[in-house]
C-alpha cells in the first residue's frame, strides 16, 4: 500500500525509500497488512481531498492540531471514508516527517491534492 500511495503522490525515490523504511521499522514487531476494504476507503478519501483540505483548514485556523483522531473524524464525516486505526497509523507513519504525531498541510494534504488536480 505504501509503495502504491507514494508512487501515486510522485514522491522521489530516495525520499520514498526513507518513508517506507519508517513503516517497516514501526510495524516490524507486529506486521499487519492493509485490507482491501481499507484500500478502497483510502481511495474514497482521496476522491474528496479538496473537501478534506477545506475541513482541515478550518481545524488549523481554530488552532486544533491534525492528529490521528481529527484526521479519522474528517475522513469519516467529510469523505464518508471509515478508515481503520491501522490505516491511519500507516498514513501518519508515512507522512509525519517530524514524528510529532500531527500532520501538517505540507506533509500530506498538499501532496495528495497536487496529485489529484
mmCIF file with all atom_site columns, C-alpha atoms in Angstrom:
data_model
loop_
_atom_site.group_PDB
_atom_site.id
_atom_site.type_symbol
_atom_site.label_atom_id
_atom_site.label_alt_id
_atom_site.label_comp_id
_atom_site.label_asym_id
_atom_site.label_entity_id
_atom_site.label_seq_id
_atom_site.pdbx_PDB_ins_code
_atom_site.Cartn_x
_atom_site.Cartn_y
_atom_site.Cartn_z
_atom_site.occupancy
_atom_site.B_iso_or_equiv
_atom_site.pdbx_formal_charge
_atom_site.auth_seq_id
_atom_site.auth_comp_id
_atom_site.auth_asym_id
_atom_site.auth_atom_id
_atom_site.pdbx_PDB_model_num
ATOM 1   C CA . UNK A 1 1   ? 0.000   0.000  0.000  1.00 0.00 ? 1   UNK A CA 1
ATOM 2   C CA . UNK A 1 2   ? 2.729   2.429  0.976  1.00 0.00 ? 2   UNK A CA 1
ATOM 3   C CA . UNK A 1 3   ? 4.627   1.967  -2.280 1.00 0.00 ? 3   UNK A CA 1
ATOM 4   C CA . UNK A 1 4   ? 1.483   2.469  -4.358 1.00 0.00 ? 4   UNK A CA 1
ATOM 5   C CA . UNK A 1 5   ? 0.485   5.581  -2.424 1.00 0.00 ? 5   UNK A CA 1
ATOM 6   C CA . UNK A 1 6   ? 3.933   7.168  -2.601 1.00 0.00 ? 6   UNK A CA 1
ATOM 7   C CA . UNK A 1 7   ? 4.254   6.373  -6.297 1.00 0.00 ? 7   UNK A CA 1
ATOM 8   C CA . UNK A 1 8   ? 0.837   7.958  -6.856 1.00 0.00 ? 8   UNK A CA 1
ATOM 9   C CA . UNK A 1 9   ? 1.980   11.019 -4.893 1.00 0.00 ? 9   UNK A CA 1
ATOM 10  C CA . UNK A 1 10  ? 5.039   11.265 -7.152 1.00 0.00 ? 10  UNK A CA 1
ATOM 11  C CA . UNK A 1 11  ? 7.464   11.121 -4.229 1.00 0.00 ? 11  UNK A CA 1
ATOM 12  C CA . UNK A 1 12  ? 11.129  10.977 -5.351 1.00 0.00 ? 12  UNK A CA 1
ATOM 13  C CA . UNK A 1 13  ? 12.664  7.513  -4.981 1.00 0.00 ? 13  UNK A CA 1
ATOM 14  C CA . UNK A 1 14  ? 15.196  8.449  -2.259 1.00 0.00 ? 14  UNK A CA 1
ATOM 15  C CA . UNK A 1 15  ? 12.521  10.074 -0.116 1.00 0.00 ? 15  UNK A CA 1
ATOM 16  C CA . UNK A 1 16  ? 10.162  7.149  -0.820 1.00 0.00 ? 16  UNK A CA 1
ATOM 17  C CA . UNK A 1 17  ? 12.767  4.684  0.441  1.00 0.00 ? 17  UNK A CA 1
ATOM 18  C CA . UNK A 1 18  ? 13.115  6.635  3.712  1.00 0.00 ? 18  UNK A CA 1
ATOM 19  C CA . UNK A 1 19  ? 9.349   6.834  4.167  1.00 0.00 ? 19  UNK A CA 1
ATOM 20  C CA . UNK A 1 20  ? 8.864   3.107  3.554  1.00 0.00 ? 20  UNK A CA 1
ATOM 21  C CA . UNK A 1 21  ? 11.727  2.341  5.937  1.00 0.00 ? 21  UNK A CA 1
ATOM 22  C CA . UNK A 1 22  ? 9.839   4.228  8.692  1.00 0.00 ? 22  UNK A CA 1
ATOM 23  C CA . UNK A 1 23  ? 6.817   1.999  8.113  1.00 0.00 ? 23  UNK A CA 1
ATOM 24  C CA . UNK A 1 24  ? 8.880   -1.203 8.144  1.00 0.00 ? 24  UNK A CA 1
ATOM 25  C CA . UNK A 1 25  ? 10.623  -0.105 11.328 1.00 0.00 ? 25  UNK A CA 1
ATOM 26  C CA . UNK A 1 26  ? 7.387   0.831  13.116 1.00 0.00 ? 26  UNK A CA 1
ATOM 27  C CA . UNK A 1 27  ? 5.482   -2.336 12.219 1.00 0.00 ? 27  UNK A CA 1
ATOM 28  C CA . UNK A 1 28  ? 8.430   -4.745 12.440 1.00 0.00 ? 28  UNK A CA 1
ATOM 29  C CA . UNK A 1 29  ? 7.276   -6.335 15.697 1.00 0.00 ? 29  UNK A CA 1
ATOM 30  C CA . UNK A 1 30  ? 3.612   -6.663 14.694 1.00 0.00 ? 30  UNK A CA 1
ATOM 31  C CA . UNK A 1 31  ? 3.369   -6.724 10.895 1.00 0.00 ? 31  UNK A CA 1
ATOM 32  C CA . UNK A 1 32  ? -0.153  -6.175 9.645  1.00 0.00 ? 32  UNK A CA 1
ATOM 33  C CA . UNK A 1 33  ? -1.199  -5.600 6.075  1.00 0.00 ? 33  UNK A CA 1
ATOM 34  C CA . UNK A 1 34  ? -3.790  -3.268 4.624  1.00 0.00 ? 34  UNK A CA 1
ATOM 35  C CA . UNK A 1 35  ? -7.107  -4.915 3.853  1.00 0.00 ? 35  UNK A CA 1
ATOM 36  C CA . UNK A 1 36  ? -8.847  -4.418 0.532  1.00 0.00 ? 36  UNK A CA 1
ATOM 37  C CA . UNK A 1 37  ? -11.629 -2.573 2.370  1.00 0.00 ? 37  UNK A CA 1
ATOM 38  C CA . UNK A 1 38  ? -9.078  -0.183 3.923  1.00 0.00 ? 38  UNK A CA 1
ATOM 39  C CA . UNK A 1 39  ? -7.535  0.332  0.493  1.00 0.00 ? 39  UNK A CA 1
ATOM 40  C CA . UNK A 1 40  ? -10.923 1.239  -1.001 1.00 0.00 ? 40  UNK A CA 1
ATOM 41  C CA . UNK A 1 41  ? -11.727 3.577  1.904  1.00 0.00 ? 41  UNK A CA 1
ATOM 42  C CA . UNK A 1 42  ? -8.466  5.427  1.416  1.00 0.00 ? 42  UNK A CA 1
ATOM 43  C CA . UNK A 1 43  ? -9.074  5.989  -2.299 1.00 0.00 ? 43  UNK A CA 1
ATOM 44  C CA . UNK A 1 44  ? -12.604 7.132  -1.468 1.00 0.00 ? 44  UNK A CA 1
ATOM 45  C CA . UNK A 1 45  ? -10.979 9.606  0.919  1.00 0.00 ? 45  UNK A CA 1
ATOM 46  C CA . UNK A 1 46  ? -8.619  10.823 -1.820 1.00 0.00 ? 46  UNK A CA 1
ATOM 47  C CA . UNK A 1 47  ? -11.525 11.429 -4.194 1.00 0.00 ? 47  UNK A CA 1
ATOM 48  C CA . UNK A 1 48  ? -12.736 14.028 -1.662 1.00 0.00 ? 48  UNK A CA 1
ATOM 49  C CA . UNK A 1 49  ? -9.312  15.547 -0.956 1.00 0.00 ? 49  UNK A CA 1
ATOM 50  C CA . UNK A 1 50  ? -10.434 19.087 -1.840 1.00 0.00 ? 50  UNK A CA 1
ATOM 51  C CA . UNK A 1 51  ? -13.268 18.934 0.702  1.00 0.00 ? 51  UNK A CA 1
ATOM 52  C CA . UNK A 1 52  ? -10.934 17.307 3.223  1.00 0.00 ? 52  UNK A CA 1
ATOM 53  C CA . UNK A 1 53  ? -8.420  20.107 2.681  1.00 0.00 ? 53  UNK A CA 1
ATOM 54  C CA . UNK A 1 54  ? -11.125 22.707 3.380  1.00 0.00 ? 54  UNK A CA 1
ATOM 55  C CA . UNK A 1 55  ? -12.205 20.936 6.571  1.00 0.00 ? 55  UNK A CA 1
ATOM 56  C CA . UNK A 1 56  ? -8.637  20.553 7.816  1.00 0.00 ? 56  UNK A CA 1
ATOM 57  C CA . UNK A 1 57  ? -8.007  24.240 7.087  1.00 0.00 ? 57  UNK A CA 1
ATOM 58  C CA . UNK A 1 58  ? -10.812 25.135 9.492  1.00 0.00 ? 58  UNK A CA 1
ATOM 59  C CA . UNK A 1 59  ? -9.197  22.967 12.162 1.00 0.00 ? 59  UNK A CA 1
ATOM 60  C CA . UNK A 1 60  ? -5.870  24.676 11.516 1.00 0.00 ? 60  UNK A CA 1
ATOM 61  C CA . UNK A 1 61  ? -7.435  28.150 11.724 1.00 0.00 ? 61  UNK A CA 1
ATOM 62  C CA . UNK A 1 62  ? -9.051  27.184 15.032 1.00 0.00 ? 62  UNK A CA 1
ATOM 63  C CA . UNK A 1 63  ? -5.650  26.154 16.357 1.00 0.00 ? 63  UNK A CA 1
ATOM 64  C CA . UNK A 1 64  ? -6.518  22.466 16.554 1.00 0.00 ? 64  UNK A CA 1
ATOM 65  C CA . UNK A 1 65  ? -3.765  20.051 15.588 1.00 0.00 ? 65  UNK A CA 1
ATOM 66  C CA . UNK A 1 66  ? -4.358  17.432 12.907 1.00 0.00 ? 66  UNK A CA 1
ATOM 67  C CA . UNK A 1 67  ? -3.775  14.333 14.978 1.00 0.00 ? 67  UNK A CA 1
ATOM 68  C CA . UNK A 1 68  ? -4.937  10.806 14.235 1.00 0.00 ? 68  UNK A CA 1
ATOM 69  C CA . UNK A 1 69  ? -8.371  11.288 15.801 1.00 0.00 ? 69  UNK A CA 1
ATOM 70  C CA . UNK A 1 70  ? -9.033  14.536 13.919 1.00 0.00 ? 70  UNK A CA 1
ATOM 71  C CA . UNK A 1 71  ? -7.853  13.001 10.658 1.00 0.00 ? 71  UNK A CA 1
ATOM 72  C CA . UNK A 1 72  ? -10.073 9.961  11.130 1.00 0.00 ? 72  UNK A CA 1
ATOM 73  C CA . UNK A 1 73  ? -13.058 12.140 12.067 1.00 0.00 ? 73  UNK A CA 1
ATOM 74  C CA . UNK A 1 74  ? -12.641 14.350 8.975  1.00 0.00 ? 74  UNK A CA 1
ATOM 75  C CA . UNK A 1 75  ? -12.223 11.294 6.741  1.00 0.00 ? 75  UNK A CA 1
ATOM 76  C CA . UNK A 1 76  ? -15.440 9.812  8.078  1.00 0.00 ? 76  UNK A CA 1
ATOM 77  C CA . UNK A 1 77  ? -17.592 12.960 8.125  1.00 0.00 ? 77  UNK A CA 1
ATOM 78  C CA . UNK A 1 78  ? -16.317 14.752 5.015  1.00 0.00 ? 78  UNK A CA 1
ATOM 79  C CA . UNK A 1 79  ? -15.289 11.907 2.699  1.00 0.00 ? 79  UNK A CA 1
ATOM 80  C CA . UNK A 1 80  ? -17.589 9.218  4.158  1.00 0.00 ? 80  UNK A CA 1
ATOM 81  C CA . UNK A 1 81  ? -14.473 7.050  4.421  1.00 0.00 ? 81  UNK A CA 1
ATOM 82  C CA . UNK A 1 82  ? -14.424 4.954  7.573  1.00 0.00 ? 82  UNK A CA 1
ATOM 83  C CA . UNK A 1 83  ? -10.723 4.166  7.794  1.00 0.00 ? 83  UNK A CA 1
ATOM 84  C CA . UNK A 1 84  ? -9.355  1.725  10.348 1.00 0.00 ? 84  UNK A CA 1
ATOM 85  C CA . UNK A 1 85  ? -6.961  2.764  13.104 1.00 0.00 ? 85  UNK A CA 1
ATOM 86  C CA . UNK A 1 86  ? -4.244  0.734  11.389 1.00 0.00 ? 86  UNK A CA 1
ATOM 87  C CA . UNK A 1 87  ? -4.728  2.588  8.095  1.00 0.00 ? 87  UNK A CA 1
ATOM 88  C CA . UNK A 1 88  ? -4.473  5.920  9.924  1.00 0.00 ? 88  UNK A CA 1
ATOM 89  C CA . UNK A 1 89  ? -1.293  4.716  11.664 1.00 0.00 ? 89  UNK A CA 1
ATOM 90  C CA . UNK A 1 90  ? 0.266   3.754  8.337  1.00 0.00 ? 90  UNK A CA 1
ATOM 91  C CA . UNK A 1 91  ? -0.618  7.112  6.749  1.00 0.00 ? 91  UNK A CA 1
ATOM 92  C CA . UNK A 1 92  ? 0.801   9.006  9.733  1.00 0.00 ? 92  UNK A CA 1
ATOM 93  C CA . UNK A 1 93  ? 3.943   6.872  9.757  1.00 0.00 ? 93  UNK A CA 1
ATOM 94  C CA . UNK A 1 94  ? 4.479   7.600  6.077  1.00 0.00 ? 94  UNK A CA 1
ATOM 95  C CA . UNK A 1 95  ? 3.746   11.329 6.087  1.00 0.00 ? 95  UNK A CA 1
ATOM 96  C CA . UNK A 1 96  ? 4.535   12.610 9.592  1.00 0.00 ? 96  UNK A CA 1
ATOM 97  C CA . UNK A 1 97  ? 8.102   13.557 8.756  1.00 0.00 ? 97  UNK A CA 1
ATOM 98  C CA . UNK A 1 98  ? 8.973   15.123 12.100 1.00 0.00 ? 98  UNK A CA 1
ATOM 99  C CA . UNK A 1 99  ? 7.242   12.348 14.086 1.00 0.00 ? 99  UNK A CA 1
ATOM 100 C CA . UNK A 1 100 ? 5.253   14.783 16.226 1.00 0.00 ? 100 UNK A CA 1
ATOM 101 C CA . UNK A 1 101 ? 2.008   12.819 15.907 1.00 0.00 ? 101 UNK A CA 1
ATOM 102 C CA . UNK A 1 102 ? 0.433   15.530 13.767 1.00 0.00 ? 102 UNK A CA 1
ATOM 103 C CA . UNK A 1 103 ? 0.128   16.031 10.025 1.00 0.00 ? 103 UNK A CA 1
ATOM 104 C CA . UNK A 1 104 ? 0.748   19.417 8.534  1.00 0.00 ? 104 UNK A CA 1
ATOM 105 C CA . UNK A 1 105 ? -0.704  20.510 5.225  1.00 0.00 ? 105 UNK A CA 1
ATOM 106 C CA . UNK A 1 106 ? 2.811   20.362 3.800  1.00 0.00 ? 106 UNK A CA 1
ATOM 107 C CA . UNK A 1 107 ? 3.302   16.800 4.987  1.00 0.00 ? 107 UNK A CA 1
ATOM 108 C CA . UNK A 1 108 ? 0.186   15.274 3.469  1.00 0.00 ? 108 UNK A CA 1
ATOM 109 C CA . UNK A 1 109 ? -2.764  17.194 2.027  1.00 0.00 ? 109 UNK A CA 1
ATOM 110 C CA . UNK A 1 110 ? -0.811  19.421 -0.348 1.00 0.00 ? 110 UNK A CA 1
ATOM 111 C CA . UNK A 1 111 ? 0.997   16.367 -1.761 1.00 0.00 ? 111 UNK A CA 1
ATOM 112 C CA . UNK A 1 112 ? -2.233  14.461 -2.354 1.00 0.00 ? 112 UNK A CA 1
ATOM 113 C CA . UNK A 1 113 ? -4.152  17.475 -3.580 1.00 0.00 ? 113 UNK A CA 1
ATOM 114 C CA . UNK A 1 114 ? -1.451  18.414 -6.072 1.00 0.00 ? 114 UNK A CA 1
ATOM 115 C CA . UNK A 1 115 ? -1.647  14.910 -7.488 1.00 0.00 ? 115 UNK A CA 1
ATOM 116 C CA . UNK A 1 116 ? -5.445  14.856 -7.779 1.00 0.00 ? 116 UNK A CA 1
ATOM 117 C CA . UNK A 1 117 ? -5.532  18.154 -9.654 1.00 0.00 ? 117 UNK A CA 1
#
